[in-house]
PDB file of C-alpha atoms in Angstrom:
ATOM      1  CA  MET A   1      12.970  -9.762   4.427  1.00 70.00           C
ATOM      2  CA  ALA A   2      16.395  -8.997   5.093  1.00 73.00           C
ATOM      3  CA  LEU A   3      17.633 -11.833   2.787  1.00 74.00           C
ATOM      4  CA  ILE A   4      15.575 -10.737  -0.552  1.00 71.00           C
ATOM      5  CA  GLY A   5      16.541  -7.067   0.316  1.00 71.00           C
ATOM      6  CA  GLY A   6      20.312  -7.509   0.529  1.00 73.00           C
ATOM      7  CA  VAL A   7      20.146 -10.239  -2.694  1.00 73.00           C
ATOM      8  CA  SER A   8      18.284  -7.082  -5.013  1.00 70.00           C
ATOM      9  CA  ALA A   9      20.663  -4.664  -3.552  1.00 72.00           C
ATOM     10  CA  ALA A  10      23.769  -6.672  -4.601  1.00 73.00           C
ATOM     11  CA  VAL A  11      21.857  -6.923  -7.880  1.00 72.00           C
ATOM     12  CA  ALA A  12      21.133  -3.644  -8.404  1.00 68.00           C
ATOM     13  CA  LEU A  13      24.001  -1.812  -7.024  1.00 72.00           C
ATOM     14  CA  PRO A  14      26.852  -4.049  -6.621  1.00 74.00           C
ATOM     15  CA  ASP A  15      29.826  -2.087  -5.890  1.00 77.00           C
ATOM     16  CA  VAL A  16      27.833  -0.860  -2.496  1.00 75.00           C
ATOM     17  CA  THR A  17      29.483  -1.424   0.720  1.00 79.00           C
ATOM     18  CA  TRP A  18      27.681  -3.764   3.008  1.00 79.00           C
ATOM     19  CA  THR A  19      27.061  -1.044   5.454  1.00 80.00           C
ATOM     20  CA  ASP A  20      24.942   0.698   2.819  1.00 78.00           C
ATOM     21  CA  ARG A  21      22.886  -2.252   2.190  1.00 77.00           C
ATOM     22  CA  LEU A  22      22.044  -2.333   5.724  1.00 80.00           C
ATOM     23  CA  LEU A  23      21.089   1.009   5.757  1.00 79.00           C
ATOM     24  CA  MET A  24      18.990   0.489   2.507  1.00 79.00           C
ATOM     25  CA  LEU A  25      17.214  -2.771   4.869  1.00 82.00           C
ATOM     26  CA  THR A  26      16.720  -0.903   8.195  1.00 85.00           C
ATOM     27  CA  PRO A  27      13.416   1.265   7.340  1.00 86.00           C
ATOM     28  CA  VAL A  28      11.923  -1.781   5.496  1.00 83.00           C
ATOM     29  CA  LEU A  29      12.572  -3.849   8.720  1.00 86.00           C
ATOM     30  CA  LEU A  30      11.372  -1.477  11.214  1.00 88.00           C
ATOM     31  CA  GLN A  31       8.130  -0.844   8.882  1.00 86.00           C
ATOM     32  CA  LEU A  32       6.933  -4.683  10.114  1.00 85.00           C
ATOM     33  CA  PRO A  33       6.794  -4.317  13.719  1.00 88.00           C
ATOM     34  CA  LEU A  34       4.684  -0.620  12.800  1.00 89.00           C
ATOM     35  CA  GLU A  35       2.403  -2.681  11.051  1.00 84.00           C
ATOM     36  CA  ALA A  36       1.277  -5.162  13.106  1.00 84.00           C
ATOM     37  CA  ALA A  37       0.950  -2.683  16.287  1.00 86.00           C
ATOM     38  CA  PHE A  38      -1.374  -0.610  13.500  1.00 84.00           C
ATOM     39  CA  TRP A  39      -3.416  -3.728  13.118  1.00 79.00           C
ATOM     40  CA  ALA A  40      -3.726  -4.957  16.669  1.00 80.00           C
ATOM     41  CA  MET A  41      -4.251  -1.428  17.670  1.00 81.00           C
ATOM     42  CA  ALA A  42      -7.213  -0.711  15.434  1.00 77.00           C
ATOM     43  CA  ARG A  43      -8.476  -4.066  17.115  1.00 71.00           C
ATOM     44  CA  THR A  44      -7.700  -3.584  20.437  1.00 75.00           C
ATOM     45  CA  ARG A  45      -8.254   0.133  20.804  1.00 75.00           C
ATOM     46  CA  ASN A  46      -9.693   2.144  18.164  1.00 74.00           C
ATOM     47  CA  THR A  47      -8.647   3.419  14.627  1.00 75.00           C
ATOM     48  CA  ARG A  48      -8.029   6.756  15.742  1.00 76.00           C
ATOM     49  CA  GLU A  49      -5.287   5.748  18.091  1.00 80.00           C
ATOM     50  CA  ALA A  50      -3.832   2.947  15.140  1.00 82.00           C
ATOM     51  CA  ASN A  51      -3.940   5.832  11.967  1.00 81.00           C
ATOM     52  CA  LEU A  52      -1.416   7.819  14.457  1.00 84.00           C
ATOM     53  CA  ILE A  53       1.280   5.107  13.822  1.00 87.00           C
ATOM     54  CA  PRO A  54       1.259   5.483   9.828  1.00 84.00           C
ATOM     55  CA  GLN A  55       0.643   9.429  10.152  1.00 84.00           C
ATOM     56  CA  THR A  56       3.235  10.255  12.938  1.00 87.00           C
ATOM     57  CA  VAL A  57       6.074   7.797  11.046  1.00 89.00           C
ATOM     58  CA  ALA A  58       4.774   9.438   7.318  1.00 85.00           C
ATOM     59  CA  VAL A  59       5.221  13.075   8.873  1.00 87.00           C
ATOM     60  CA  GLY A  60       8.107  12.027  10.552  1.00 87.00           C
ATOM     61  CA  THR A  61       9.671  11.260   7.453  1.00 86.00           C
ATOM     62  CA  ILE A  62       8.841  14.205   5.416  1.00 85.00           C
ATOM     63  CA  LEU A  63      10.449  16.434   7.861  1.00 88.00           C
ATOM     64  CA  VAL A  64      13.476  14.448   8.128  1.00 87.00           C
ATOM     65  CA  GLY A  65      13.808  14.145   4.545  1.00 85.00           C
ATOM     66  CA  ALA A  66      13.550  17.616   3.981  1.00 85.00           C
ATOM     67  CA  VAL A  67      16.372  18.312   6.557  1.00 87.00           C
ATOM     68  CA  PHE A  68      18.799  15.529   5.193  1.00 83.00           C
ATOM     69  CA  ALA A  69      18.575  16.332   1.426  1.00 82.00           C
ATOM     70  CA  LEU A  70      19.052  20.210   2.780  1.00 84.00           C
ATOM     71  CA  VAL A  71      21.961  19.106   4.452  1.00 83.00           C
ATOM     72  CA  GLY A  72      23.373  16.828   2.154  1.00 80.00           C
ATOM     73  CA  MET A  73      23.091  13.427   3.710  1.00 79.00           C
ATOM     74  CA  ARG A  74      21.527  10.317   2.362  1.00 77.00           C
ATOM     75  CA  VAL A  75      18.028  10.313   2.350  1.00 77.00           C
ATOM     76  CA  ASP A  76      16.890   6.812   2.013  1.00 74.00           C
ATOM     77  CA  VAL A  77      17.217   6.414   5.953  1.00 81.00           C
ATOM     78  CA  ALA A  78      15.221   9.448   6.351  1.00 84.00           C
ATOM     79  CA  ALA A  79      11.998   7.301   7.657  1.00 86.00           C
ATOM     80  CA  VAL A  80      14.414   5.584  10.230  1.00 88.00           C
ATOM     81  CA  PRO A  81      14.189   8.320  13.127  1.00 89.00           C
ATOM     82  CA  GLY A  82      10.309   8.577  13.280  1.00 88.00           C
ATOM     83  CA  GLN A  83       9.945   4.604  13.100  1.00 90.00           C
ATOM     84  CA  VAL A  84      12.288   4.734  16.017  1.00 92.00           C
ATOM     85  CA  ALA A  85      10.466   7.064  17.796  1.00 91.00           C
ATOM     86  CA  VAL A  86       7.137   5.969  17.425  1.00 91.00           C
ATOM     87  CA  LEU A  87       8.428   2.204  18.249  1.00 91.00           C
ATOM     88  CA  ALA A  88       9.797   3.464  21.255  1.00 91.00           C
ATOM     89  CA  TRP A  89       6.451   5.150  21.929  1.00 89.00           C
ATOM     90  CA  LEU A  90       4.134   1.891  21.417  1.00 88.00           C
ATOM     91  CA  LEU A  91       6.365  -0.319  23.804  1.00 86.00           C
ATOM     92  CA  LEU A  92       5.915   2.522  26.544  1.00 85.00           C
ATOM     93  CA  ARG A  93       2.200   2.455  26.182  1.00 78.00           C
ATOM     94  CA  ARG A  94       2.233  -1.541  26.038  1.00 74.00           C
ATOM     95  CA  ARG A  95      -0.825  -2.943  28.247  1.00 70.00           C
ATOM     96  CA  SER A  96      -0.493  -6.309  29.926  1.00 69.00           C
ATOM     97  CA  LEU A  97      -3.130  -8.853  29.232  1.00 64.00           C
ATOM     98  CA  ALA A  98      -6.012  -8.595  30.892  1.00 66.00           C
ATOM     99  CA  PRO A  99      -6.984 -12.080  32.682  1.00 65.00           C
ATOM    100  CA  GLY A 100      -9.851 -14.286  30.570  1.00 62.00           C
ATOM    101  CA  THR A 101      -8.498 -12.194  27.384  1.00 62.00           C
ATOM    102  CA  VAL A 102      -8.818 -14.430  24.553  1.00 62.00           C
ATOM    103  CA  ARG A 103      -6.041 -15.021  21.788  1.00 67.00           C
ATOM    104  CA  PRO A 104      -6.293 -17.253  18.567  1.00 67.00           C
ATOM    105  CA  GLY A 105      -3.493 -19.722  18.569  1.00 73.00           C
ATOM    106  CA  TYR A 106      -0.856 -19.632  16.617  1.00 74.00           C
ATOM    107  CA  VAL A 107      -2.474 -22.075  13.870  1.00 77.00           C
ATOM    108  CA  ALA A 108      -5.579 -20.491  13.806  1.00 71.00           C
ATOM    109  CA  SER A 109      -3.844 -17.319  13.621  1.00 71.00           C
ATOM    110  CA  ILE A 110      -1.992 -18.415  10.509  1.00 73.00           C
ATOM    111  CA  ARG A 111      -4.855 -20.526   8.879  1.00 70.00           C
ATOM    112  CA  VAL A 112      -6.831 -17.023   8.662  1.00 66.00           C
ATOM    113  CA  GLY A 113      -4.452 -14.714   6.699  1.00 72.00           C
ATOM    114  CA  ALA A 114      -2.447 -17.877   4.590  1.00 75.00           C
ATOM    115  CA  ALA A 115      -3.848 -16.664   1.364  1.00 71.00           C
ATOM    116  CA  TYR A 116      -3.246 -13.027   1.859  1.00 74.00           C
ATOM    117  CA  PHE A 117       0.304 -13.638   3.098  1.00 77.00           C
ATOM    118  CA  VAL A 118       0.873 -15.836  -0.363  1.00 77.00           C
ATOM    119  CA  THR A 119      -0.490 -12.470  -2.222  1.00 76.00           C
ATOM    120  CA  ALA A 120       1.640  -9.929  -0.274  1.00 77.00           C
ATOM    121  CA  SER A 121       4.843 -12.128  -0.754  1.00 77.00           C
ATOM    122  CA  VAL A 122       4.506 -12.265  -4.476  1.00 78.00           C
ATOM    123  CA  ASP A 123       3.908  -8.644  -4.173  1.00 78.00           C
ATOM    124  CA  LEU A 124       7.413  -8.030  -2.044  1.00 75.00           C
ATOM    125  CA  THR A 125       9.071  -9.965  -4.836  1.00 76.00           C
ATOM    126  CA  TYR A 126       7.903  -7.278  -7.354  1.00 78.00           C
ATOM    127  CA  SER A 127       8.703  -4.416  -4.939  1.00 76.00           C
ATOM    128  CA  VAL A 128      12.305  -5.414  -4.655  1.00 73.00           C
ATOM    129  CA  ALA A 129      12.766  -6.973  -8.025  1.00 76.00           C
ATOM    130  CA  LEU A 130      11.612  -3.401  -9.547  1.00 79.00           C
ATOM    131  CA  PRO A 131      14.603  -1.774  -8.126  1.00 77.00           C
ATOM    132  CA  SER A 132      17.188  -4.391  -9.007  1.00 75.00           C
ATOM    133  CA  VAL A 133      16.412  -4.887 -12.305  1.00 78.00           C
ATOM    134  CA  ALA A 134      16.190  -0.799 -13.282  1.00 79.00           C
ATOM    135  CA  GLY A 135      19.186  -0.779 -11.833  1.00 78.00           C
ATOM    136  CA  ALA A 136      20.672  -3.866 -14.273  1.00 77.00           C
ATOM    137  CA  LEU A 137      19.156  -2.620 -17.315  1.00 76.00           C
ATOM    138  CA  ALA A 138      19.109   1.570 -17.062  1.00 74.00           C
ATOM    139  CA  GLY A 139      22.524   1.978 -13.975  1.00 76.00           C
ATOM    140  CA  PRO A 140      22.796   3.246 -11.031  1.00 78.00           C
ATOM    141  CA  GLU A 141      21.275   6.759 -11.693  1.00 79.00           C
ATOM    142  CA  ALA A 142      17.686   4.612 -12.565  1.00 80.00           C
ATOM    143  CA  VAL A 143      17.427   3.485  -8.947  1.00 81.00           C
ATOM    144  CA  ILE A 144      18.332   7.304  -7.475  1.00 83.00           C
ATOM    145  CA  VAL A 145      15.567   8.504  -9.464  1.00 83.00           C
ATOM    146  CA  LEU A 146      13.297   5.634  -8.377  1.00 82.00           C
ATOM    147  CA  ARG A 147      14.011   6.530  -4.843  1.00 83.00           C
ATOM    148  CA  ALA A 148      13.587  10.193  -5.128  1.00 84.00           C
ATOM    149  CA  MET A 149      10.080   9.950  -6.882  1.00 86.00           C
ATOM    150  CA  GLU A 150       9.076   7.711  -4.220  1.00 84.00           C
ATOM    151  CA  LEU A 151      10.580  10.225  -1.705  1.00 84.00           C
ATOM    152  CA  ALA A 152       8.211  12.702  -3.592  1.00 85.00           C
ATOM    153  CA  PHE A 153       5.605  10.689  -3.576  1.00 88.00           C
ATOM    154  CA  GLY A 154       5.520  10.014   0.113  1.00 84.00           C
ATOM    155  CA  PRO A 155       2.698  11.858   0.986  1.00 84.00           C
ATOM    156  CA  PHE A 156       0.024  10.470  -1.456  1.00 87.00           C
ATOM    157  CA  HIS A 157       1.474   7.012  -0.305  1.00 87.00           C
ATOM    158  CA  VAL A 158       0.117   7.988   3.270  1.00 84.00           C
ATOM    159  CA  THR A 159      -3.302   8.653   2.224  1.00 87.00           C
ATOM    160  CA  LEU A 160      -3.527   5.843  -0.027  1.00 89.00           C
ATOM    161  CA  SER A 161      -2.250   3.309   2.622  1.00 84.00           C
ATOM    162  CA  ALA A 162      -5.215   4.829   4.383  1.00 83.00           C
ATOM    163  CA  THR A 163      -7.779   4.265   2.040  1.00 87.00           C
ATOM    164  CA  THR A 164      -6.633   0.726   1.883  1.00 85.00           C
ATOM    165  CA  ARG A 165      -6.881   0.615   5.656  1.00 80.00           C
ATOM    166  CA  GLU A 166     -10.494   2.269   5.935  1.00 81.00           C
ATOM    167  CA  ASP A 167     -11.572  -0.129   2.795  1.00 84.00           C
ATOM    168  CA  VAL A 168     -10.352  -2.862   4.906  1.00 81.00           C
ATOM    169  CA  VAL A 169     -11.819  -2.211   8.253  1.00 77.00           C
ATOM    170  CA  LEU A 170     -15.162  -1.117   7.187  1.00 78.00           C
ATOM    171  CA  GLY A 171     -15.357  -3.558   4.380  1.00 80.00           C
ATOM    172  CA  ARG A 172     -18.693  -4.349   1.907  1.00 81.00           C
ATOM    173  CA  ALA A 173     -19.445  -1.166   3.485  1.00 81.00           C
ATOM    174  CA  THR A 174     -17.382   0.854   1.946  1.00 81.00           C
ATOM    175  CA  LYS A 175     -18.209   3.590  -0.792  1.00 84.00           C
ATOM    176  CA  TRP A 176     -16.470   3.972  -4.382  1.00 84.00           C
ATOM    177  CA  ILE A 177     -16.240   7.780  -3.487  1.00 85.00           C
ATOM    178  CA  ASN A 178     -15.168   9.100  -0.205  1.00 85.00           C
ATOM    179  CA  PRO A 179     -13.402  11.996   1.355  1.00 88.00           C
ATOM    180  CA  THR A 180     -10.318   9.793   2.079  1.00 85.00           C
ATOM    181  CA  ARG A 181     -10.323   8.590  -1.764  1.00 89.00           C
ATOM    182  CA  LEU A 182     -10.861  12.790  -2.857  1.00 92.00           C
ATOM    183  CA  LEU A 183      -7.997  13.358  -0.770  1.00 90.00           C
ATOM    184  CA  THR A 184      -5.821  11.189  -2.420  1.00 90.00           C
ATOM    185  CA  VAL A 185      -6.120  12.088  -5.558  1.00 93.00           C
ATOM    186  CA  ALA A 186      -5.738  16.072  -4.739  1.00 92.00           C
ATOM    187  CA  GLY A 187      -2.516  14.232  -3.230  1.00 90.00           C
ATOM    188  CA  TRP A 188      -1.608  12.621  -6.460  1.00 92.00           C
ATOM    189  CA  ALA A 189      -2.303  15.450  -8.620  1.00 93.00           C
ATOM    190  CA  VAL A 190      -0.519  17.789  -6.325  1.00 92.00           C
ATOM    191  CA  VAL A 191       2.116  16.020  -6.118  1.00 90.00           C
ATOM    192  CA  SER A 192       2.638  15.075  -9.606  1.00 91.00           C
ATOM    193  CA  ALA A 193       2.192  19.135 -10.441  1.00 92.00           C
ATOM    194  CA  ILE A 194       5.213  19.983  -8.133  1.00 90.00           C
ATOM    195  CA  VAL A 195       7.382  17.424  -9.710  1.00 88.00           C
ATOM    196  CA  LEU A 196       6.777  17.894 -13.535  1.00 88.00           C
ATOM    197  CA  PHE A 197       6.727  21.755 -13.256  1.00 89.00           C
ATOM    198  CA  SER A 198       9.190  22.592 -10.550  1.00 85.00           C
ATOM    199  CA  PRO A 199      12.868  21.333 -11.608  1.00 84.00           C
ATOM    200  CA  TRP A 200      14.230  22.955  -8.286  1.00 87.00           C
ATOM    201  CA  VAL A 201      12.399  20.491  -6.472  1.00 83.00           C
ATOM    202  CA  ARG A 202      13.185  17.637  -8.700  1.00 83.00           C
ATOM    203  CA  GLY A 203      17.049  18.921  -8.090  1.00 84.00           C
ATOM    204  CA  LEU A 204      16.349  18.788  -4.463  1.00 81.00           C
ATOM    205  CA  LEU A 205      15.406  15.125  -4.561  1.00 81.00           C
ATOM    206  CA  ALA A 206      18.263  13.703  -6.842  1.00 80.00           C
ATOM    207  CA  ASP A 207      20.390  15.752  -9.828  1.00 80.00           C
ATOM    208  CA  ASP A 208      19.592  12.706 -11.923  1.00 79.00           C
ATOM    209  CA  LEU A 209      15.852  13.356 -11.536  1.00 82.00           C
ATOM    210  CA  ARG A 210      16.080  16.955 -12.014  1.00 81.00           C
ATOM    211  CA  ASP A 211      18.145  16.270 -15.745  1.00 78.00           C
ATOM    212  CA  LEU A 212      15.455  13.929 -16.525  1.00 80.00           C
ATOM    213  CA  ALA A 213      13.292  14.181 -19.727  1.00 83.00           C
ATOM    214  CA  LEU A 214       9.542  15.875 -18.785  1.00 85.00           C
ATOM    215  CA  GLY A 215       7.837  12.789 -20.451  1.00 88.00           C
ATOM    216  CA  ALA A 216       9.401  10.626 -18.240  1.00 85.00           C
ATOM    217  CA  VAL A 217       8.529  12.513 -15.034  1.00 88.00           C
ATOM    218  CA  ALA A 218       4.847  12.802 -16.711  1.00 91.00           C
ATOM    219  CA  ALA A 219       4.991   8.922 -17.310  1.00 91.00           C
ATOM    220  CA  TYR A 220       5.561   7.919 -14.016  1.00 89.00           C
ATOM    221  CA  CYS A 221       2.952   9.891 -12.607  1.00 92.00           C
ATOM    222  CA  GLY A 222       0.396   8.265 -14.949  1.00 93.00           C
ATOM    223  CA  TYR A 223       1.534   5.373 -13.617  1.00 91.00           C
ATOM    224  CA  LYS A 224       1.304   6.801 -10.116  1.00 91.00           C
ATOM    225  CA  GLY A 225      -2.045   7.708 -10.687  1.00 93.00           C
ATOM    226  CA  LEU A 226      -2.939   3.936 -12.629  1.00 93.00           C
ATOM    227  CA  LEU A 227      -1.367   2.576  -9.136  1.00 91.00           C
ATOM    228  CA  MET A 228      -4.169   4.067  -7.043  1.00 93.00           C
ATOM    229  CA  PHE A 229      -6.834   2.657  -9.127  1.00 92.00           C
ATOM    230  CA  SER A 230      -5.413  -0.858  -9.320  1.00 91.00           C
ATOM    231  CA  THR A 231      -4.943  -0.849  -5.370  1.00 90.00           C
ATOM    232  CA  TRP A 232      -8.630   0.241  -4.644  1.00 92.00           C
ATOM    233  CA  LEU A 233      -9.642  -2.435  -7.212  1.00 92.00           C
ATOM    234  CA  SER A 234      -7.471  -5.105  -5.835  1.00 89.00           C
ATOM    235  CA  VAL A 235      -8.568  -4.451  -1.985  1.00 89.00           C
ATOM    236  CA  ARG A 236     -12.237  -4.103  -3.165  1.00 90.00           C
ATOM    237  CA  HIS A 237     -11.700  -7.295  -4.635  1.00 89.00           C
ATOM    238  CA  MET A 238     -10.521  -8.911  -1.747  1.00 85.00           C
ATOM    239  CA  ILE A 239     -13.373  -7.672   0.265  1.00 86.00           C
ATOM    240  CA  TRP A 240     -15.811  -8.989  -1.837  1.00 87.00           C
ATOM    241  CA  ALA A 241     -14.130 -12.580  -3.329  1.00 84.00           C
ATOM    242  CA  THR A 242     -13.498 -15.676  -1.827  1.00 81.00           C
ATOM    243  CA  PRO A 243      -9.830 -15.884  -0.551  1.00 79.00           C
ATOM    244  CA  ARG A 244      -8.972 -18.765  -3.128  1.00 79.00           C
ATOM    245  CA  ARG A 245      -9.887 -16.361  -5.945  1.00 86.00           C
ATOM    246  CA  TYR A 246      -8.368 -13.498  -4.594  1.00 84.00           C
ATOM    247  CA  LEU A 247      -5.334 -15.656  -4.434  1.00 83.00           C
ATOM    248  CA  VAL A 248      -5.496 -16.014  -8.128  1.00 87.00           C
ATOM    249  CA  SER A 249      -6.274 -12.656  -9.163  1.00 88.00           C
ATOM    250  CA  GLY A 250      -3.661 -11.236  -6.838  1.00 85.00           C
ATOM    251  CA  VAL A 251      -1.222 -13.744  -7.909  1.00 85.00           C
ATOM    252  CA  GLY A 252      -2.033 -12.825 -11.354  1.00 88.00           C
ATOM    253  CA  SER A 253      -1.846  -9.501 -11.548  1.00 88.00           C
ATOM    254  CA  ARG A 254       1.993  -9.619 -10.155  1.00 85.00           C
ATOM    255  CA  VAL A 255       2.536 -12.480 -12.826  1.00 86.00           C
ATOM    256  CA  ILE A 256       1.417  -9.569 -15.566  1.00 89.00           C
ATOM    257  CA  ALA A 257       4.079  -7.193 -13.449  1.00 86.00           C
ATOM    258  CA  LEU A 258       6.821  -9.600 -13.336  1.00 83.00           C
ATOM    259  CA  GLY A 259       6.539 -10.792 -16.890  1.00 86.00           C
ATOM    260  CA  GLY A 260       6.710  -6.758 -17.912  1.00 82.00           C
ATOM    261  CA  LEU A 261      10.009  -6.771 -16.055  1.00 81.00           C
ATOM    262  CA  ALA A 262      10.822 -10.048 -17.586  1.00 82.00           C
ATOM    263  CA  ILE A 263      10.394  -7.870 -21.192  1.00 84.00           C
ATOM    264  CA  SER A 264      11.904  -4.814 -20.322  1.00 81.00           C
ATOM    265  CA  VAL A 265      15.137  -6.997 -20.417  1.00 79.00           C
ATOM    266  CA  PHE A 266      15.072  -7.335 -24.114  1.00 81.00           C
ATOM    267  CA  TRP A 267      14.270  -3.256 -24.617  1.00 81.00           C
ATOM    268  CA  VAL A 268      14.339  -1.340 -21.653  1.00 76.00           C
ATOM    269  CA  GLU A 269      17.907   0.654 -21.872  1.00 78.00           C
ATOM    270  CA  ARG A 270      16.927   4.404 -20.377  1.00 83.00           C
ATOM    271  CA  VAL A 271      15.191   5.685 -17.322  1.00 82.00           C
ATOM    272  CA  PRO A 272      12.331   6.653 -19.711  1.00 82.00           C
ATOM    273  CA  GLN A 273      11.982   3.609 -21.544  1.00 84.00           C
ATOM    274  CA  LEU A 274      11.498   2.055 -17.840  1.00 83.00           C
ATOM    275  CA  PHE A 275       9.050   4.327 -16.644  1.00 86.00           C
ATOM    276  CA  LEU A 276       6.644   4.245 -20.081  1.00 88.00           C
ATOM    277  CA  GLN A 277       7.037   0.246 -18.931  1.00 86.00           C
ATOM    278  CA  LEU A 278       5.281   0.729 -15.560  1.00 86.00           C
ATOM    279  CA  LEU A 279       2.665   2.870 -17.150  1.00 90.00           C
ATOM    280  CA  ILE A 280       1.511   0.215 -19.838  1.00 91.00           C
ATOM    281  CA  VAL A 281       2.148  -2.626 -17.259  1.00 89.00           C
ATOM    282  CA  GLU A 282      -0.117  -0.887 -14.442  1.00 91.00           C
ATOM    283  CA  ALA A 283      -2.931  -0.366 -17.340  1.00 93.00           C
ATOM    284  CA  LEU A 284      -2.731  -3.801 -17.823  1.00 93.00           C
ATOM    285  CA  VAL A 285      -3.080  -4.829 -14.074  1.00 91.00           C
ATOM    286  CA  ILE A 286      -5.977  -2.964 -14.107  1.00 93.00           C
ATOM    287  CA  LEU A 287      -8.056  -4.466 -16.818  1.00 94.00           C
ATOM    288  CA  TRP A 288      -6.693  -7.867 -15.220  1.00 91.00           C
ATOM    289  CA  PHE A 289      -8.494  -7.007 -12.196  1.00 91.00           C
ATOM    290  CA  VAL A 290     -11.627  -5.141 -13.726  1.00 93.00           C
ATOM    291  CA  TRP A 291     -12.103  -8.891 -15.491  1.00 92.00           C
ATOM    292  CA  ARG A 292     -11.940 -11.044 -12.392  1.00 90.00           C
ATOM    293  CA  MET A 293     -14.303  -8.699 -10.841  1.00 90.00           C
ATOM    294  CA  ALA A 294     -16.464  -8.964 -13.374  1.00 88.00           C
ATOM    295  CA  GLY A 295     -16.312 -12.638 -13.227  1.00 81.00           C
ATOM    296  CA  THR A 296     -17.015 -12.394  -9.411  1.00 78.00           C
ATOM    297  CA  PRO A 297     -19.925 -14.690  -8.156  1.00 74.00           C
ATOM    298  CA  ASP A 298     -22.126 -12.137  -5.826  1.00 64.00           C
ATOM    299  CA  ILE A 299     -21.673 -12.990  -2.157  1.00 60.00           C
ATOM    300  CA  PRO A 300     -24.956 -11.834  -0.265  1.00 56.00           C
ATOM    301  CA  ASP A 301     -24.122  -9.490   2.534  1.00 54.00           C
ATOM    302  CA  PRO A 302     -26.196 -10.215   5.236  1.00 46.00           C
ATOM    303  CA  ARG A 303     -26.542  -6.751   6.981  1.00 46.00           C
ATOM    304  CA  ALA A 304     -28.048  -5.340   3.274  1.00 48.00           C
ATOM    305  CA  ASP A 305     -31.012  -7.736   3.215  1.00 45.00           C
ATOM    306  CA  ASP A 306     -34.216  -6.293   3.787  1.00 44.00           C
ATOM    307  CA  THR A 307     -36.120  -9.604   4.158  1.00 43.00           C
ATOM    308  CA  VAL A 308     -33.966 -11.145   7.019  1.00 42.00           C
ATOM    309  CA  GLU A 309     -36.900 -11.234   9.461  1.00 44.00           C
ATOM    310  CA  ILE A 310     -35.617 -10.210  13.455  1.00 42.00           C
ATOM    311  CA  PRO A 311     -37.612 -12.316  16.232  1.00 44.00           C
ATOM    312  CA  LEU A 312     -38.413 -10.302  18.868  1.00 42.00           C
ATOM    313  CA  PRO A 313     -39.834 -11.202  22.260  1.00 45.00           C
ATOM    314  CA  ILE A 314     -42.986  -8.818  21.787  1.00 44.00           C
ATOM    315  CA  ALA A 315     -46.926 -10.076  21.990  1.00 47.00           C
ATOM    316  CA  ASP A 316     -47.827  -7.228  20.209  1.00 51.00           C
ATOM    317  CA  PRO A 317     -47.389  -7.848  16.433  1.00 54.00           C
ATOM    318  CA  ALA A 318     -47.754  -4.174  15.324  1.00 55.00           C
ATOM    319  CA  ALA A 319     -45.024  -3.360  17.897  1.00 52.00           C
ATOM    320  CA  THR A 320     -42.770  -6.258  16.816  1.00 53.00           C
ATOM    321  CA  ALA A 321     -43.353  -5.074  12.579  1.00 57.00           C
ATOM    322  CA  GLU A 322     -42.453  -1.330  14.214  1.00 57.00           C
ATOM    323  CA  LEU A 323     -39.307  -2.698  15.687  1.00 54.00           C
ATOM    324  CA  GLN A 324     -38.161  -4.494  12.866  1.00 58.00           C
ATOM    325  CA  ALA A 325     -38.552  -1.946  10.491  1.00 60.00           C
ATOM    326  CA  TYR A 326     -36.657   0.421  12.664  1.00 57.00           C
ATOM    327  CA  TRP A 327     -33.734  -1.829  13.387  1.00 56.00           C
ATOM    328  CA  LEU A 328     -33.647  -2.792   9.784  1.00 57.00           C
ATOM    329  CA  LYS A 329     -33.385   0.837   8.793  1.00 53.00           C
TER     330      LYS A 329
END
């Protein structure tokens, strides 16, 4: 992670110091143990406590980012104070392993998530390649604008991440329309309206963003909206498909995105062109997932099969049928 981030920073901003590069990497590296802590707590305790981890970090990032912007400090490290505070809180609340507790072996743990790890690694490659290519093609102001827009859409990404976690926890029981997704759509609409119609907010985030054409800002907001739907499609496909099929689908979506970056070398010279390309490529990713999901074989869910007979040790047949109907219901 640190190696890839350092190389991408050197490509996008070749004149920055090593201190700047380390500061750029710090929030990314701190997020790794926080993500691990979330899933560990969701498994060993409950999702309510686990959700406090990303929620607290997000609130701290927004508050610190606002303060840093007002006093003129760099906002790319706004997440660090909240991340450090939450990590310290987690370390103070560590529980010792109870006697007799069973943990999976290292080989079994790696085997379980191998396919998804490969997909996430390819996704990470695109995430670090995007600002690097943007900085190389459209200049350092492109990196500044991207970071500023990511900060503006911070609340939206918090709710989008919540929908992803909720989908993974609920599995196939998750629904297309639920309160968390409605909140995510509302967050996207509110943030888009603010950045579109408030030059003061854009100027607070970055001077280059304030001077950006309204059409370019609208294209980026549209890109975020499509990203929301492609994320939901990806997670739903992951839940219903076999790991091998999802590996092909996930890697294929990133190949489309990376292919878009490769094409951008031939025609992107300004930030508006970059945002337009992001919008177009994300639409292609959605079409890709829809096509892959349409061809995914149906895997029956035993919990949804009403024909399953539940053996009960009861002599009375009528009572047995009544209890079976109750449990199926």
